[in-house]
Structure formats: C-alpha cells, structure tokens
Amino acid sequence: MAIATIFAVHGAVQGTFATRIPWIKDHLGLSAGALGIALVCPAIGSMVTMPLAGRLMHKLGSRTAMRLLLALWCAALSLPALAPGLPWLCLSLLVFGGSAGMADVVMNAIGLEVEEHKGKSIMSGLHGMWSVGTLVGAAIGVPAAHAGLDGRVHLGAVAAFLVVFGFLVCAKVPDLHPAADEDAPPRFALPPRAALVIGAIGFCGVFAEGGSADWCAVYLRDVANASPAVAALAYTAFSCTMATARLLGDLAVRRLGAVNAIRTGGVVATAGGLLVVLAHAPAPAIAGFALIGVGISVVVPLCFAAAGRSGPNPSQAIAGVATVTYTSGLVAPAAIGGIAGATSLTASFCLVTVLTLGLVVGAGVVRPAPVKVAGSPAPAGVPAE
C-alpha cells in the first residue's frame, strides 16, 4: 500500500502541473514555440539524472533515497510558476524533470522488490496508481484553473501538502541496503545491453502512448471531422482505458505471463491502430484510441520489471530502460508531427500501428532468464563446469 501510494503521489505532481501549463504560458507571455522548447526540458533533465539514482540508492538505502527524491520532486512542482522568464522556466523544468526521473527509478526498484517478496505481479497495478494520481491531480487542478486561482498559490500549496504526505508515506516502504561486499554502481554509466534490448519494447509502447495522447484530439478533428467537444473524448477514452487496464493488468500477467501479456496487448493495440488509420468517422476512431490505451497499458510496467531482473544492479537496469522510454516520449510527438507535415496524419498513425505490431514480435525479451541451480547436472552433451 505504501509503494502504491508513492506512485499515486508521483502521478499527482504530474497531473497538477499539466493543468497549469496554460497559466504559466500566459503569465510569462510565451509563444507556442517558446513553450514547446521549455516543455522539452523535463525529459532532458530526466534522461541526464536517472543513471545517478542507482548510486544514490546504494549509498543511502531505498527508504532514505525515496524520501529525499520524492520530496524534491514534489517541491519542484512549485518552481515553474515562480520563474520570471523563459530561461528560468527552462532551468526549473530541468530540475523538475531530473527529480522526477530519479524518483521514478527508485520507486520502481522498490516496487520490484515488493513484487518479488509477494511472489506475484503488482507492477502494472502500481503504474495504474500513477495514472490514478494524475487524474486526481487534474481533478483538483481543473477547477482551480477555472476559478482563476494564481498558479503560484495553487502549485505551492499542492507541493507543500505532497511533500509532507509523501514524507510520511515513505516511512512505510522497505528499507533496502546493498550487501556488505557489493560494489557501488558508477556515478554515471551507459545502460547495460540487456536494458537497451528491453528498452526497445518500452520505446514502442511509449511512442504509441505519447503519440496518441498528444495527437488523438487533433486526429479526431482533422481526419474524422469531429467537433472539438467530441475530439476531446478521444483523449478521455485513451487515458481512462489505459489507467483501468493498468489497474487490472496484473490479473492478466498472472494468468498469461509477462510475454503473452505484452503480446496480447500488442495485438489489441495493433487492432486499435488499424481502426484509427481506417476510420473516417469519430466513433471508430475513438474506439481505436481506446484499444491502443488498453493494449499498451502493461508494456512499461513489465519492461521495468524485466529490467530489474536482468542483472545484478536493478536500479541501474531500470534507469537504462527508463532513459530509452523517456527518449521515446520525447521523440514521438515531434515525429508524428513531422510525418504529418510531410504526408498526412493518417500516415503518422500507420507508423504507430507498425510499432505496436513490434510489441507482438519482440515480446520475448521480457521473458525471465533461466535460473542456474548450483550442483544441477549439465544437459546431455555439455560438459559440467
């Protein structure tokens, strides 16, 4: 319950921030291009700092590291509203994204340890709680924005509450410490090869997620000729089905296994992508985006879990997968826009559909490595060591 709550707190920060981006834009008088530059900074901050999380967790232990990084992430929520101009906004968002990425790595490492202790899949549900947190943050932020509440007051108050609440919740998470003879991970290291392979699957899932989230409403309006109100339903359908599927995803993982869960999800997401590409009316397009949300829901949780089991240093491997997936989230919206500008938005979602098909083909990379049992006989024809 403690680690699930931490995932929700992490998501609540993101959901709260998203609702006040228009206020920040208007407060600083930013153009759309300037705001776009600023919004790239969180992803850059995350990619740069995530490899440091393993070292911090090794030095401080999981509980202290989680408490420190979650407090930093929650406190950083107040910084963008305080920025006096674009350069300071970019700097604040680098800190915002950097703290988010490191906290993300540590909480997933702790979640994996809890999953191992329980002996059953919980990672999808934890990420579902993150999605619930974003919805809660948005549910509070939307009326605050509608009422015209100053963003500095809103973000500062929510940040203060979440810092205290998160600090208290962190007292209940497992306090993991390295073995006495375990070497500290390097301060900064490239992702291990196994993490890059697993990250490729995460890349496909997050590309479909980021592209659908950012472009579904535009697709409904420009391709399916929907009204603005109906177009907004596409994002609602996508986000709600993905959150629900994540909360229920552990049941599918326990029944099907990680590989078949991703493979089945890939089939569902590919069917959704084909429906989007072929749709010329709002209803089938909305249904297609909903299916994409269901199909990709378990991809990132299972990739993080597979990374944590892929080597002797779970936090470093998780950081590697997270770096690849964050890169996908950074690339996807721009890539879809670029392809749409050169050809059409329908062609862009053909690419999304191809990548979801990649989940079907590449799902085997999340299969757990066979465990070698000491003293077990060697297979026939293979000399014993």
XYZ file of C-alpha atoms in Angstrom:
385
model
C 0.000 0.000 0.000
C 2.857 2.392 0.786
C 4.617 1.964 -2.548
C 1.288 2.163 -4.408
C 0.575 5.447 -2.628
C 4.017 6.756 -3.602
C 3.238 6.002 -7.256
C -0.018 7.933 -6.868
C 1.784 10.898 -5.263
C 4.309 10.918 -8.111
C 1.468 10.940 -10.627
C -0.417 13.664 -8.745
C 2.529 16.033 -9.216
C 2.472 15.430 -12.967
C -1.300 15.786 -13.218
C -1.278 19.010 -11.217
C 1.467 20.557 -13.324
C -0.287 19.684 -16.592
C -3.380 21.670 -15.627
C -1.407 24.897 -15.044
C 0.720 24.921 -18.188
C -1.683 27.407 -19.845
C -1.372 29.710 -16.801
C 2.431 29.575 -16.989
C 2.301 30.345 -20.722
C 0.045 33.358 -20.195
C 1.853 34.546 -17.053
C 5.189 34.688 -18.869
C 3.745 35.774 -22.216
C 5.310 32.825 -24.057
C 4.709 31.935 -27.675
C 3.748 28.378 -28.567
C 7.286 27.780 -29.847
C 8.907 29.070 -26.659
C 6.613 26.931 -24.530
C 7.468 23.911 -26.675
C 11.171 24.477 -26.024
C 10.535 24.722 -22.294
C 8.452 21.527 -22.227
C 11.318 19.532 -23.724
C 13.417 20.316 -20.631
C 11.747 17.850 -18.192
C 12.544 14.909 -20.474
C 16.141 16.114 -20.876
C 16.515 16.510 -17.111
C 15.177 13.003 -16.546
C 17.457 11.380 -19.105
C 20.529 13.074 -17.646
C 19.870 12.304 -13.976
C 18.234 8.856 -14.000
C 21.562 6.993 -14.217
C 22.543 8.674 -10.912
C 19.648 7.149 -8.996
C 21.311 3.751 -8.524
C 24.346 5.311 -6.867
C 22.158 7.350 -4.523
C 20.044 4.347 -3.585
C 23.188 2.286 -2.937
C 24.627 4.957 -0.650
C 21.522 5.958 1.304
C 19.307 2.887 1.172
C 15.949 2.745 -0.569
C 13.840 4.422 2.126
C 16.034 7.481 2.606
C 16.614 7.844 -1.140
C 12.892 7.576 -1.814
C 12.052 10.100 0.883
C 14.648 12.567 -0.411
C 13.829 12.245 -4.097
C 10.048 12.226 -3.679
C 10.275 15.368 -1.527
C 12.478 17.013 -4.172
C 10.039 16.066 -6.933
C 7.026 17.376 -5.005
C 8.818 20.591 -4.024
C 9.939 21.146 -7.625
C 6.259 21.437 -8.592
C 6.278 24.998 -7.265
C 9.317 26.136 -9.280
C 7.865 26.639 -12.806
C 5.231 29.065 -11.506
C 7.928 31.146 -9.806
C 10.110 31.505 -12.910
C 10.420 35.173 -14.004
C 11.187 34.369 -17.634
C 11.857 31.658 -20.232
C 15.488 30.876 -19.222
C 14.488 30.400 -15.584
C 11.471 28.345 -16.631
C 13.731 26.025 -18.638
C 16.098 25.704 -15.665
C 13.243 24.975 -13.272
C 11.855 22.338 -15.641
C 15.259 20.671 -15.902
C 15.215 20.335 -12.089
C 11.579 19.251 -12.243
C 12.308 16.514 -14.753
C 15.564 15.444 -13.115
C 13.931 14.885 -9.735
C 11.006 13.101 -11.413
C 13.305 10.688 -13.235
C 15.400 9.760 -10.207
C 12.324 9.272 -8.015
C 10.822 7.160 -10.812
C 13.827 4.817 -10.845
C 13.892 4.328 -7.069
C 10.158 3.750 -6.683
C 10.186 1.176 -9.499
C 13.160 -0.599 -7.894
C 11.284 -0.727 -4.576
C 8.119 -1.852 -6.356
C 10.030 -4.697 -7.989
C 11.382 -5.781 -4.587
C 7.854 -5.800 -3.156
C 6.674 -7.802 -6.165
C 9.451 -10.354 -5.622
C 8.553 -10.591 -1.924
C 4.850 -11.105 -2.666
C 5.599 -13.626 -5.393
C 3.034 -12.212 -7.817
C 2.794 -9.423 -10.368
C 1.957 -5.969 -8.963
C 3.929 -3.630 -11.260
C 1.027 -2.959 -13.634
C -1.186 -2.026 -10.701
C 1.488 0.309 -9.345
C 1.671 2.120 -12.664
C -2.122 2.168 -12.680
C -1.954 4.013 -9.358
C 0.378 6.523 -11.018
C -2.312 7.115 -13.652
C -4.916 7.485 -10.898
C -2.661 10.070 -9.268
C -2.504 12.092 -12.473
C -6.294 12.048 -12.703
C -6.614 13.189 -9.073
C -4.110 15.991 -9.645
C -6.006 17.058 -12.754
C -9.361 16.814 -10.968
C -8.106 19.352 -8.416
C -6.222 21.488 -10.921
C -9.017 21.965 -13.466
C -11.436 23.726 -11.075
C -8.524 25.743 -9.647
C -7.648 26.916 -13.143
C -11.315 27.572 -13.977
C -11.627 29.716 -10.847
C -8.609 31.760 -11.926
C -6.517 30.780 -8.888
C -2.971 32.123 -9.149
C -0.671 29.314 -10.305
C 1.946 30.211 -7.697
C -0.595 29.730 -4.915
C -2.045 26.537 -6.387
C 1.233 24.786 -7.206
C 2.882 25.961 -3.979
C 0.034 24.682 -1.797
C -0.165 21.306 -3.553
C 3.634 20.957 -3.439
C 3.719 21.645 0.321
C 0.960 19.124 1.022
C 2.520 16.405 -1.133
C 5.986 16.915 0.394
C 4.588 16.270 3.881
C 2.270 13.468 2.790
C 4.972 11.741 0.757
C 7.465 12.061 3.616
C 5.066 10.236 5.943
C 4.226 7.505 3.433
C 7.905 6.813 2.708
C 8.351 5.679 6.321
C 6.441 2.500 5.405
C 8.406 1.396 2.330
C 11.051 -1.353 2.547
C 14.482 -0.099 3.527
C 16.764 -1.937 1.118
C 20.526 -1.784 1.582
C 23.277 -3.376 -0.531
C 25.211 -6.387 0.699
C 28.424 -5.612 2.523
C 30.563 -6.898 -0.358
C 28.513 -5.275 -3.136
C 30.370 -2.659 -5.145
C 28.743 0.722 -5.563
C 27.405 1.369 -9.071
C 29.260 4.019 -11.067
C 28.137 7.624 -10.680
C 27.186 7.652 -14.332
C 27.099 4.677 -16.683
C 25.592 3.828 -20.030
C 22.611 1.462 -19.834
C 23.596 -2.225 -19.891
C 22.974 -4.059 -23.154
C 20.139 -6.135 -21.685
C 18.366 -2.944 -20.606
C 18.681 -1.496 -24.119
C 17.062 -4.589 -25.644
C 14.179 -4.458 -23.169
C 14.020 -0.702 -23.615
C 13.353 -1.186 -27.331
C 10.000 -2.762 -26.445
C 9.338 0.051 -23.999
C 10.184 2.503 -26.781
C 7.425 1.037 -28.980
C 4.859 1.221 -26.184
C 5.728 4.753 -25.071
C 5.862 6.017 -28.662
C 2.288 4.817 -29.151
C 1.296 6.281 -25.780
C 2.892 9.702 -26.306
C 1.757 9.978 -29.904
C -1.818 9.002 -29.123
C -2.091 11.239 -26.062
C -0.799 14.334 -27.872
C -2.410 13.840 -31.273
C -5.654 11.918 -30.772
C -7.842 15.012 -30.406
C -6.219 16.616 -33.465
C -6.768 13.389 -35.414
C -10.449 13.331 -34.494
C -10.897 16.938 -35.562
C -8.824 16.982 -38.752
C -9.249 13.444 -40.084
C -12.518 12.177 -38.605
C -14.207 15.603 -38.849
C -15.324 15.602 -35.218
C -16.371 18.675 -33.279
C -13.912 19.990 -30.640
C -16.044 18.558 -27.829
C -16.203 15.114 -29.430
C -12.485 15.264 -30.272
C -11.704 15.757 -26.585
C -13.432 12.433 -25.872
C -10.608 10.652 -27.707
C -8.079 11.617 -25.035
C -10.563 10.786 -22.278
C -11.184 7.358 -23.763
C -7.477 6.730 -24.257
C -6.349 7.807 -20.762
C -9.209 6.180 -18.857
C -8.942 2.826 -20.623
C -5.174 2.766 -20.129
C -5.492 3.589 -16.409
C -8.176 0.938 -15.917
C -6.224 -1.666 -17.873
C -3.111 -0.982 -15.781
C -5.049 -1.440 -12.554
C -6.363 -4.774 -13.858
C -3.215 -5.702 -15.780
C -1.648 -7.770 -13.016
C -4.509 -10.273 -13.313
C -3.639 -10.730 -16.985
C 0.078 -11.051 -16.194
C -0.562 -13.701 -13.532
C -2.775 -15.677 -15.900
C -0.851 -15.267 -19.163
C 2.709 -14.479 -18.080
C 4.650 -11.362 -18.979
C 5.481 -12.357 -22.563
C 1.948 -13.334 -23.534
C 0.502 -10.303 -21.756
C 2.618 -7.942 -23.869
C 1.994 -9.997 -26.997
C -1.770 -9.973 -26.458
C -1.648 -6.267 -25.673
C 0.283 -5.713 -28.892
C -2.443 -7.470 -30.870
C -5.115 -5.301 -29.217
C -3.114 -2.089 -29.765
C -2.421 -3.013 -33.403
C -6.135 -3.615 -33.961
C -6.784 -0.210 -32.415
C -4.167 1.409 -34.634
C -5.693 -0.135 -37.753
C -9.109 1.105 -36.660
C -7.711 4.618 -36.250
C -5.972 4.551 -39.629
C -9.059 3.263 -41.461
C -11.568 5.406 -39.556
C -13.181 8.398 -41.210
C -15.807 8.909 -38.534
C -15.481 9.862 -34.850
C -16.904 6.715 -33.222
C -14.494 4.132 -34.706
C -11.541 6.485 -34.232
C -12.348 6.956 -30.538
C -12.746 3.173 -30.183
C -9.373 2.721 -31.865
C -7.605 5.068 -29.447
C -9.285 3.301 -26.534
C -7.949 -0.047 -27.801
C -4.455 1.418 -28.140
C -4.680 2.523 -24.493
C -5.688 -0.969 -23.377
C -3.046 -2.692 -25.486
C -0.032 -0.703 -24.344
C -1.058 -0.445 -20.685
C 1.210 -3.190 -19.327
C 4.239 -2.550 -21.553
C 6.184 -0.074 -19.396
C 5.497 -1.821 -16.045
C 6.614 -5.176 -17.428
C 9.678 -3.663 -19.100
C 10.749 -2.111 -15.792
C 10.164 -5.419 -14.009
C 12.143 -7.354 -16.644
C 14.985 -4.821 -16.457
C 15.173 -5.129 -12.690
C 15.633 -8.890 -13.041
C 18.117 -8.698 -15.917
C 21.290 -8.101 -13.923
C 22.910 -7.686 -10.516
C 22.011 -3.985 -10.217
C 18.238 -3.490 -10.613
C 18.251 0.289 -10.229
C 20.892 0.749 -12.944
C 18.984 -1.510 -15.363
C 15.672 0.221 -14.598
C 17.369 3.578 -15.179
C 18.570 2.320 -18.572
C 15.085 1.236 -19.649
C 13.576 4.444 -18.281
C 16.088 6.510 -20.259
C 15.112 4.766 -23.500
C 11.382 5.087 -22.812
C 11.661 8.758 -21.819
C 13.502 9.345 -25.090
C 10.589 7.754 -26.934
C 8.149 10.047 -25.163
C 10.285 12.988 -26.229
C 10.573 11.875 -29.847
C 7.028 10.631 -30.511
C 5.004 13.883 -30.631
C 7.584 15.619 -32.838
C 7.982 12.589 -35.135
C 4.249 12.277 -35.647
C 4.007 15.990 -36.361
C 6.893 15.838 -38.823
C 5.450 12.886 -40.723
C 2.013 14.529 -40.738
C 3.519 17.697 -42.165
C 5.320 15.802 -44.911
C 2.484 13.398 -45.748
C -0.605 13.114 -43.567
C -1.686 12.410 -40.001
C -3.039 9.066 -41.177
C 0.468 8.104 -42.327
C 1.791 9.060 -38.889
C -0.543 6.598 -37.228
C 0.495 3.941 -39.707
C 3.906 4.234 -38.008
C 2.265 3.946 -34.579
C 0.484 0.799 -35.769
C 3.727 -0.724 -37.042
C 5.388 -0.063 -33.660
C 2.526 -1.681 -31.752
C 2.970 -4.694 -34.024
C 6.583 -4.676 -32.828
C 5.255 -5.499 -29.355
C 3.877 -8.748 -30.733
C 7.152 -9.648 -32.427
C 9.542 -8.596 -29.653
C 7.625 -9.518 -26.502
C 10.003 -12.387 -25.770
C 12.702 -10.015 -24.478
C 10.844 -9.645 -21.155
C 10.993 -13.398 -20.532
C 12.791 -14.049 -17.211
C 16.272 -15.507 -17.591
C 16.574 -19.153 -16.532
C 17.918 -19.566 -13.030
C 21.048 -21.707 -12.717
C 20.890 -24.069 -9.781
C 24.212 -24.899 -8.190
C 25.107 -28.570 -8.499
C 22.474 -29.318 -11.124
C 23.579 -31.745 -13.814
C 24.688 -30.317 -17.139
C 22.480 -31.033 -20.159
C 23.381 -34.049 -22.248
C 26.401 -33.436 -24.438
C 27.512 -30.386 -22.415
C 30.497 -30.783 -20.088
C 29.826 -29.904 -16.470
C 31.699 -26.871 -15.133
